[in-house]
């Protein structure tokens, strides 16, 4: 894969000016937090309030048709300025408005931003392997059987989880890598979390997949990925546990019910895009599940 | 790159910065990106400087007008609530541009050393 080379002068200025911009942005938000929070609370939809404030602060005009595409969150608007605001703002200036494949430069920029915000390295290409894309429409997947005999009755640890996620149902077949474990008795917390926070990716469309099938499958098996909703800044560390969706669906990846719920993404007519990047975590230090920024 | 017209755009002259970026040995995409970052930084600096001059309640009115891109309304409001706001905006922009020019010079020095 060809790596784009950037001129040193550009790289120096880009880093310096990005830091300067972020510092000015933070200074502005912190000094006038109450006013931005007021705007947050008084626009038509609470979910788009913070986005509006950011867009206003960044100088981009607020277009009604863009605002209506953002889903309304279920929780109340935070009283303090949510750090996710900064993720949304930073991604807004890099991620294209149309849902298309990112260019190499865009992937580099997004990877850098996400690595900074979350405190670990994320990348579109890892160990020489890359998916077909890193920005696409996410659809809903079903629960996966974790062990032989796992059913919807046995699948949930609490009544609350069952209430939230039962309706998604269980996939009729197994995930791309089969059962997560051999039996309920042998199931570990890692197995539980892998099934909870899994994504399905179009491995079969990855560059070089058909020439190196076993290599790709081994690489992708429970590969950790950072999945981010760029419209609300919500993020989750998930693992690849299945292949799909089919190209004809128009979707580019699938998320488990828990992934979709946390990201506030829906299937069908309300479907929306997410960013999904590999996490470089050779020592297995990054925990699965929802994640907040460190900044 | 399409530049967004802000309420203060007519007060800011970015020619010297554009020239300095144009003289750099970088690609068009890189130059466009640096222009975008510098415009964002300027916007934050100007917004912050202006809002420092407004009361708590006036900031809300100001932000609402910004959202609606009501430039004549913004100026009527700012003229009513502040003094010499144009000078403040120009001064803020000038100070930031000087920093950006200094960064360009530093970057060139570092490059010449390599």
Short mmCIF file of C-alpha atoms in Angstrom, two decimals:
data_model
loop_
_atom_site.label_atom_id
_atom_site.label_comp_id
_atom_site.label_asym_id
_atom_site.label_seq_id
_atom_site.Cartn_x
_atom_site.Cartn_y
_atom_site.Cartn_z
CA UNK A 1 0.00 0.00 0.00
CA UNK A 2 1.42 3.37 -1.04
CA UNK A 3 1.95 5.78 1.87
CA UNK A 4 1.50 9.44 1.09
CA UNK A 5 4.49 11.59 2.01
CA UNK A 6 3.91 14.99 3.55
CA UNK A 7 6.43 17.81 3.34
CA UNK A 8 8.22 18.48 6.64
CA UNK A 9 7.27 22.17 6.62
CA UNK A 10 3.61 21.27 6.23
CA UNK A 11 3.79 18.64 8.99
CA UNK A 12 5.47 21.09 11.36
CA UNK A 13 2.87 23.79 10.74
CA UNK A 14 -0.04 21.42 10.78
CA UNK A 15 0.90 20.11 14.23
CA UNK A 16 1.62 23.57 15.60
CA UNK A 17 -1.50 25.19 14.17
CA UNK A 18 -3.77 22.32 15.14
CA UNK A 19 -2.58 22.69 18.73
CA UNK A 20 -3.08 26.43 18.54
CA UNK A 21 -6.58 26.02 17.14
CA UNK A 22 -7.51 23.51 19.83
CA UNK A 23 -6.14 25.77 22.56
CA UNK A 24 -8.14 28.74 21.23
CA UNK A 25 -11.23 26.61 20.92
CA UNK A 26 -10.94 25.36 24.49
CA UNK A 27 -10.30 28.86 25.77
CA UNK A 28 -13.41 30.09 24.00
CA UNK A 29 -15.62 27.23 25.19
CA UNK A 30 -14.43 27.42 28.78
CA UNK A 31 -14.71 31.20 29.02
CA UNK A 32 -18.24 31.25 27.62
CA UNK A 33 -19.45 27.83 28.67
CA UNK A 34 -22.78 29.06 30.02
CA UNK A 35 -23.72 30.73 26.76
CA UNK A 36 -22.88 27.64 24.71
CA UNK A 37 -24.79 25.45 27.16
CA UNK A 38 -27.74 27.79 26.84
CA UNK A 39 -27.59 27.40 23.06
CA UNK A 40 -27.27 23.66 23.60
CA UNK A 41 -30.48 23.60 25.60
CA UNK A 42 -32.53 25.99 23.55
CA UNK A 43 -32.27 24.75 20.00
CA UNK A 44 -35.07 22.64 18.64
CA UNK A 45 -33.44 19.23 19.22
CA UNK A 46 -31.22 18.64 22.25
CA UNK A 47 -29.02 16.22 20.33
CA UNK A 48 -28.03 18.78 17.80
CA UNK A 49 -27.55 21.54 20.34
CA UNK A 50 -23.95 20.77 21.08
CA UNK A 51 -23.29 20.18 17.44
CA UNK A 52 -24.88 23.51 16.59
CA UNK A 53 -22.75 25.24 19.15
CA UNK A 54 -19.66 23.67 17.73
CA UNK A 55 -20.62 24.41 14.18
CA UNK A 56 -21.37 27.99 15.13
CA UNK A 57 -18.12 28.27 17.00
CA UNK A 58 -16.19 26.79 14.11
CA UNK A 59 -17.77 29.16 11.66
CA UNK A 60 -19.73 26.65 9.63
CA UNK A 61 -23.32 27.67 8.92
CA UNK A 62 -26.13 25.71 10.54
CA UNK A 63 -28.16 24.06 7.80
CA UNK A 64 -31.56 22.69 8.80
CA UNK A 65 -31.30 19.60 6.59
CA UNK A 66 -28.02 18.56 8.23
CA UNK A 67 -29.40 19.07 11.71
CA UNK A 68 -32.45 16.86 11.20
CA UNK A 69 -30.28 13.88 10.32
CA UNK A 70 -28.79 13.76 13.85
CA UNK A 71 -30.71 11.39 16.12
CA UNK A 72 -32.07 12.61 19.47
CA UNK A 73 -30.18 11.10 22.38
CA UNK A 74 -32.06 9.34 25.12
CA UNK A 75 -30.14 10.83 28.04
CA UNK A 76 -30.44 14.42 29.23
CA UNK A 77 -27.99 17.01 28.02
CA UNK A 78 -24.98 17.11 30.32
CA UNK A 79 -24.79 20.08 32.61
CA UNK A 80 -21.06 20.45 32.15
CA UNK A 81 -19.42 20.81 28.78
CA UNK A 82 -19.05 17.29 27.51
CA UNK A 83 -15.53 16.42 26.22
CA UNK A 84 -17.20 14.64 23.31
CA UNK A 85 -17.94 18.12 22.01
CA UNK A 86 -14.27 18.43 21.11
CA UNK A 87 -14.22 15.10 19.33
CA UNK A 88 -17.22 16.10 17.27
CA UNK A 89 -15.68 19.46 16.48
CA UNK A 90 -12.33 18.02 15.44
CA UNK A 91 -13.87 15.31 13.30
CA UNK A 92 -16.27 17.76 11.71
CA UNK A 93 -13.46 19.53 9.91
CA UNK A 94 -11.92 16.31 8.56
CA UNK A 95 -14.70 13.82 7.91
CA UNK A 96 -16.48 14.45 4.59
CA UNK A 97 -20.16 15.38 4.56
CA UNK A 98 -20.98 12.56 2.16
CA UNK A 99 -20.51 9.02 3.39
CA UNK A 100 -17.69 7.83 1.18
CA UNK A 101 -14.36 6.12 1.57
CA UNK A 102 -11.81 8.35 3.23
CA UNK A 103 -8.70 9.33 1.33
CA UNK A 104 -5.35 8.23 2.74
CA UNK A 105 -4.79 11.76 4.01
CA UNK A 106 -8.19 11.85 5.68
CA UNK A 107 -7.55 8.46 7.27
CA UNK A 108 -4.23 9.72 8.64
CA UNK A 109 -5.84 12.85 10.03
CA UNK A 110 -8.73 10.96 11.63
CA UNK A 111 -6.38 8.35 13.07
CA UNK A 112 -4.22 11.06 14.59
CA UNK A 113 -7.20 12.86 16.06
CA UNK A 114 -8.70 9.71 17.53
CA UNK A 115 -5.36 8.53 18.90
CA UNK A 116 -4.94 11.87 20.67
CA UNK A 117 -8.46 11.96 22.05
CA UNK A 118 -8.55 8.38 23.31
CA UNK A 119 -4.96 7.91 24.40
CA UNK A 120 -4.04 4.87 22.35
CA UNK A 121 -2.90 4.39 18.79
CA UNK A 122 -5.59 3.83 16.19
CA UNK A 123 -4.86 3.27 12.55
CA UNK A 124 -6.60 2.36 9.31
CA UNK A 125 -3.83 -0.09 8.45
CA UNK A 126 -2.28 -2.52 10.90
CA UNK A 127 0.32 -5.20 10.22
CA UNK A 128 -0.02 -4.43 6.53
CA UNK A 129 -3.75 -5.12 6.53
CA UNK A 130 -6.60 -2.80 5.83
CA UNK A 131 -10.37 -3.08 5.49
CA UNK A 132 -12.15 -1.89 2.38
CA UNK A 133 -13.06 1.32 4.17
CA UNK A 134 -12.90 3.08 7.52
CA UNK A 135 -15.99 5.27 7.32
CA UNK A 136 -19.35 3.83 6.44
CA UNK A 137 -22.97 3.15 7.25
CA UNK A 138 -23.52 0.82 10.17
CA UNK A 139 -26.43 -1.56 10.36
CA UNK A 140 -27.86 -3.57 13.21
CA UNK A 141 -26.69 -7.10 13.89
CA UNK A 142 -28.30 -9.66 16.17
CA UNK A 143 -26.89 -11.34 19.26
CA UNK A 144 -24.52 -14.23 18.59
CA UNK A 145 -24.55 -17.60 20.32
CA UNK A 146 -21.55 -17.58 22.63
CA UNK A 147 -21.51 -21.33 23.33
CA UNK A 148 -23.52 -24.36 22.24
CA UNK A 149 -26.97 -24.02 23.77
CA UNK A 150 -26.82 -20.25 24.30
CA UNK A 151 -30.29 -18.88 23.67
CA UNK A 152 -32.07 -15.61 24.21
CA UNK A 153 -33.31 -16.98 27.52
CA UNK A 154 -29.78 -17.62 28.79
CA UNK A 155 -28.08 -14.73 27.04
CA UNK A 156 -28.44 -11.87 29.50
CA UNK A 157 -26.88 -11.36 32.92
CA UNK A 158 -29.53 -8.95 34.21
CA UNK A 159 -33.21 -8.19 33.67
CA UNK A 160 -32.25 -4.67 32.64
CA UNK A 161 -30.06 -5.95 29.82
CA UNK A 162 -32.76 -8.37 28.76
CA UNK A 163 -35.31 -5.54 28.64
CA UNK A 164 -33.01 -3.41 26.52
CA UNK A 165 -31.62 -5.95 24.12
CA UNK A 166 -33.93 -8.98 23.94
CA UNK A 167 -35.90 -7.63 21.00
CA UNK A 168 -32.81 -7.75 18.75
CA UNK A 169 -32.98 -11.53 18.76
CA UNK A 170 -30.23 -14.03 18.06
CA UNK A 171 -28.67 -14.70 14.66
CA UNK A 172 -29.77 -18.04 13.22
CA UNK A 173 -26.17 -19.02 12.44
CA UNK A 174 -22.90 -18.59 14.28
CA UNK A 175 -20.61 -15.62 14.05
CA UNK A 176 -17.78 -15.66 11.57
CA UNK A 177 -15.43 -17.30 14.05
CA UNK A 178 -17.95 -19.79 15.48
CA UNK A 179 -18.78 -19.97 19.15
CA UNK A 180 -16.87 -17.65 21.46
CA UNK A 181 -16.23 -20.49 23.92
CA UNK A 182 -16.97 -24.19 24.34
CA UNK A 183 -19.52 -24.00 27.13
CA UNK A 184 -21.21 -21.70 29.63
CA UNK A 185 -18.90 -23.03 32.32
CA UNK A 186 -15.81 -22.10 30.37
CA UNK A 187 -17.11 -18.68 29.34
CA UNK A 188 -14.96 -15.82 30.61
CA UNK A 189 -15.73 -12.15 31.00
CA UNK A 190 -13.67 -11.57 27.85
CA UNK A 191 -15.99 -13.87 25.91
CA UNK A 192 -19.01 -12.05 27.31
CA UNK A 193 -17.62 -8.64 26.35
CA UNK A 194 -16.54 -9.79 22.89
CA UNK A 195 -20.06 -10.88 22.02
CA UNK A 196 -21.58 -7.81 23.63
CA UNK A 197 -19.41 -5.34 21.76
CA UNK A 198 -18.82 -6.88 18.40
CA UNK A 199 -18.92 -5.62 14.86
CA UNK A 200 -19.22 -7.37 11.54
CA UNK A 201 -16.93 -6.05 8.82
CA UNK A 202 -16.69 -6.69 5.09
CA UNK A 203 -13.52 -8.72 5.40
CA UNK A 204 -14.20 -10.27 1.99
CA UNK A 205 -13.78 -6.84 0.40
CA UNK A 206 -10.44 -6.09 2.08
CA UNK A 207 -7.55 -5.48 -0.32
CA UNK A 208 -5.60 -8.74 -0.64
CA UNK A 209 -8.16 -10.85 1.25
CA UNK A 210 -8.67 -13.49 -1.42
CA UNK A 211 -4.93 -13.96 -1.89
CA UNK A 212 -4.29 -14.30 1.85
CA UNK A 213 -7.52 -15.63 3.30
CA UNK A 214 -6.12 -17.46 6.34
CA UNK A 215 -3.85 -14.55 7.21
CA UNK A 216 -6.74 -12.11 7.11
CA UNK A 217 -9.05 -14.33 9.11
CA UNK A 218 -6.40 -14.84 11.79
CA UNK A 219 -5.70 -11.12 11.84
CA UNK A 220 -9.35 -10.10 12.05
CA UNK A 221 -10.45 -12.70 14.63
CA UNK A 222 -11.53 -10.56 17.60
CA UNK A 223 -9.42 -7.68 16.33
CA UNK A 224 -10.07 -4.63 18.45
CA UNK A 225 -11.47 -1.62 16.66
CA UNK A 226 -12.48 1.84 17.78
CA UNK A 227 -15.92 2.68 16.43
CA UNK A 228 -16.96 6.34 16.66
CA UNK A 229 -20.17 8.12 15.79
CA UNK A 230 -18.75 11.41 14.46
CA UNK A 231 -22.05 13.22 14.94
CA UNK A 232 -22.24 12.80 18.70
CA UNK A 233 -18.72 11.76 19.63
CA UNK A 234 -19.83 8.49 21.19
CA UNK A 235 -17.29 5.71 20.89
CA UNK A 236 -16.92 2.07 21.69
CA UNK A 237 -14.06 -0.41 21.63
CA UNK A 238 -15.41 -3.44 19.80
CA UNK A 239 -14.04 -6.63 18.30
CA UNK A 240 -14.50 -8.06 14.85
CA UNK A 241 -16.56 -11.20 15.35
CA UNK A 242 -18.42 -11.61 12.10
CA UNK A 243 -18.24 -10.94 8.38
CA UNK A 244 -20.77 -8.77 6.59
CA UNK A 245 -23.01 -7.12 5.65
CA UNK A 246 -23.47 -8.06 2.01
CA UNK A 247 -22.61 -5.31 -0.45
CA UNK A 248 -26.14 -5.11 -1.83
CA UNK A 249 -27.47 -3.91 1.52
CA UNK A 250 -25.72 -0.59 1.05
CA UNK A 251 -24.31 -0.87 4.55
CA UNK A 252 -20.60 -1.16 5.25
CA UNK A 253 -20.46 -2.78 8.66
CA UNK A 254 -22.74 -4.12 11.35
CA UNK A 255 -22.88 -3.49 15.07
CA UNK A 256 -24.13 -5.68 17.90
CA UNK A 257 -27.23 -4.40 19.69
CA UNK A 258 -25.07 -3.03 22.49
CA UNK A 259 -22.74 -1.26 20.05
CA UNK A 260 -25.66 0.31 18.20
CA UNK A 261 -27.30 1.39 21.45
CA UNK A 262 -24.22 3.09 22.79
CA UNK A 263 -23.40 4.85 19.54
CA UNK A 264 -27.05 5.85 19.12
CA UNK A 265 -27.11 4.45 15.64
CA UNK A 266 -30.20 2.90 14.10
CA UNK A 267 -30.80 0.71 11.09
CA UNK A 268 -33.27 1.32 8.30
CA UNK A 269 -34.14 4.79 7.16
CA UNK A 270 -32.34 6.42 10.08
CA UNK A 271 -29.03 4.65 9.50
CA UNK A 272 -25.93 6.73 9.80
CA UNK A 273 -22.16 6.54 9.45
CA UNK A 274 -19.41 5.64 11.87
CA UNK A 275 -15.65 5.72 11.77
CA UNK A 276 -13.95 2.40 12.46
CA UNK A 277 -10.22 2.07 12.94
CA UNK A 278 -7.93 -0.68 14.19
CA UNK A 279 -6.58 -0.30 17.70
CA UNK A 280 -2.88 -1.07 18.00
CA UNK A 281 -2.96 -2.90 21.33
CA UNK A 282 -0.34 -5.68 21.37
CA UNK A 283 -0.45 -5.91 25.17
CA UNK A 284 -4.24 -6.14 25.31
CA UNK A 285 -4.60 -3.14 27.59
CA UNK A 286 -7.57 -1.42 25.99
CA UNK A 287 -10.85 -2.57 27.53
CA UNK A 288 -13.85 -3.47 25.45
CA UNK A 289 -17.01 -1.43 25.62
CA UNK A 290 -17.97 2.24 25.67
CA UNK A 291 -15.05 4.63 25.97
CA UNK A 292 -14.62 8.30 26.85
CA UNK A 293 -11.98 10.69 25.64
CA UNK A 294 -8.99 11.39 27.80
CA UNK A 295 -8.95 15.08 26.88
CA UNK B 1 -10.99 26.20 -0.91
CA UNK B 2 -14.35 27.82 -0.29
CA UNK B 3 -13.96 30.45 2.45
CA UNK B 4 -16.85 30.98 4.75
CA UNK B 5 -17.89 34.64 5.01
CA UNK B 6 -18.15 35.63 8.64
CA UNK B 7 -19.62 38.81 10.03
CA UNK B 8 -16.08 40.14 10.48
CA UNK B 9 -14.56 38.88 7.20
CA UNK B 10 -14.50 42.36 5.64
CA UNK B 11 -12.22 43.51 8.49
CA UNK B 12 -9.58 40.85 8.05
CA UNK B 13 -6.89 40.86 5.38
CA UNK B 14 -5.31 37.44 4.97
CA UNK B 15 -3.24 38.38 1.92
CA UNK B 16 0.14 38.24 3.64
CA UNK B 17 -0.63 34.83 5.13
CA UNK B 18 -1.91 33.53 1.80
CA UNK B 19 1.28 34.73 0.13
CA UNK B 20 3.47 33.15 2.81
CA UNK B 21 1.66 29.84 2.43
CA UNK B 22 1.84 30.14 -1.34
CA UNK B 23 5.62 30.51 -1.17
CA UNK B 24 6.05 27.35 0.85
CA UNK B 25 7.13 24.19 -0.89
CA UNK B 26 3.99 22.24 -0.12
CA UNK B 27 1.25 20.70 -2.19
CA UNK B 28 -2.04 22.40 -2.95
CA UNK B 29 -3.90 20.02 -0.62
CA UNK B 30 -1.47 20.78 2.19
CA UNK B 31 -1.81 24.52 1.64
CA UNK B 32 -5.61 24.28 1.60
CA UNK B 33 -5.54 22.36 4.84
CA UNK B 34 -3.26 24.85 6.56
CA UNK B 35 -5.50 27.69 5.36
CA UNK B 36 -8.49 25.90 6.85
CA UNK B 37 -6.79 25.38 10.22
CA UNK B 38 -5.65 29.02 10.33
CA UNK B 39 -9.17 30.23 9.51
CA UNK B 40 -10.63 28.08 12.28
CA UNK B 41 -8.07 29.41 14.75
CA UNK B 42 -8.84 32.98 13.73
CA UNK B 43 -12.55 32.39 14.11
CA UNK B 44 -12.15 31.03 17.64
CA UNK B 45 -9.90 33.95 18.57
CA UNK B 46 -12.33 36.55 17.20
CA UNK B 47 -15.40 34.91 18.73
CA UNK B 48 -13.67 34.73 22.10
CA UNK B 49 -12.49 38.35 21.95
CA UNK B 50 -15.95 39.63 21.01
CA UNK B 51 -17.77 37.55 23.60
CA UNK B 52 -15.44 38.81 26.33
CA UNK B 53 -16.99 42.23 25.71
CA UNK B 54 -20.56 41.01 26.12
CA UNK B 55 -22.63 40.38 29.20
CA UNK B 56 -23.92 36.91 30.04
CA UNK B 57 -27.30 37.59 28.43
CA UNK B 58 -25.87 39.43 25.45
CA UNK B 59 -23.68 36.44 24.58
CA UNK B 60 -26.80 34.34 24.06
CA UNK B 61 -28.31 36.89 21.69
CA UNK B 62 -25.00 37.12 19.85
CA UNK B 63 -24.70 33.34 19.43
CA UNK B 64 -28.25 33.08 18.20
CA UNK B 65 -27.54 35.74 15.55
CA UNK B 66 -24.36 33.93 14.56
CA UNK B 67 -26.37 30.74 14.07
CA UNK B 68 -28.79 32.59 11.82
CA UNK B 69 -25.92 34.32 9.99
CA UNK B 70 -27.70 37.63 10.42
CA UNK B 71 -24.66 39.82 9.71
CA UNK B 72 -26.45 43.20 9.66
CA UNK B 73 -28.26 42.20 12.88
CA UNK B 74 -24.95 41.16 14.47
CA UNK B 75 -23.38 44.53 13.71
CA UNK B 76 -26.38 46.50 14.93
CA UNK B 77 -26.25 44.50 18.16
CA UNK B 78 -22.49 44.82 18.63
CA UNK B 79 -22.52 48.55 17.95
CA UNK B 80 -25.25 48.95 20.55
CA UNK B 81 -23.52 46.84 23.19
CA UNK B 82 -19.82 47.54 22.66
CA UNK B 83 -17.36 50.24 21.66
CA UNK B 84 -14.65 50.00 19.02
CA UNK B 85 -15.38 46.35 18.36
CA UNK B 86 -13.97 46.61 14.83
CA UNK B 87 -10.60 47.70 16.23
CA UNK B 88 -10.64 44.82 18.67
CA UNK B 89 -11.35 42.31 15.91
CA UNK B 90 -8.59 43.73 13.71
CA UNK B 91 -6.13 43.70 16.62
CA UNK B 92 -7.01 40.08 17.47
CA UNK B 93 -6.54 39.01 13.88
CA UNK B 94 -3.25 40.90 13.57
CA UNK B 95 -1.82 39.28 16.70
CA UNK B 96 -2.77 35.81 15.56
CA UNK B 97 -1.42 36.37 12.05
CA UNK B 98 1.89 37.51 13.54
CA UNK B 99 2.09 34.25 15.49
CA UNK B 100 1.27 32.23 12.39
CA UNK B 101 3.92 34.06 10.36
CA UNK B 102 6.45 33.38 13.09
CA UNK B 103 5.54 29.69 12.95
CA UNK B 104 6.05 29.70 9.17
CA UNK B 105 9.50 31.26 9.63
CA UNK B 106 10.40 28.75 12.35
CA UNK B 107 9.27 25.91 10.17
CA UNK B 108 11.40 27.16 7.29
CA UNK B 109 14.43 27.52 9.58
CA UNK B 110 13.99 23.94 10.80
CA UNK B 111 13.66 22.73 7.24
CA UNK B 112 16.80 24.62 6.11
CA UNK B 113 18.77 23.06 8.98
CA UNK B 114 17.83 19.48 7.89
#
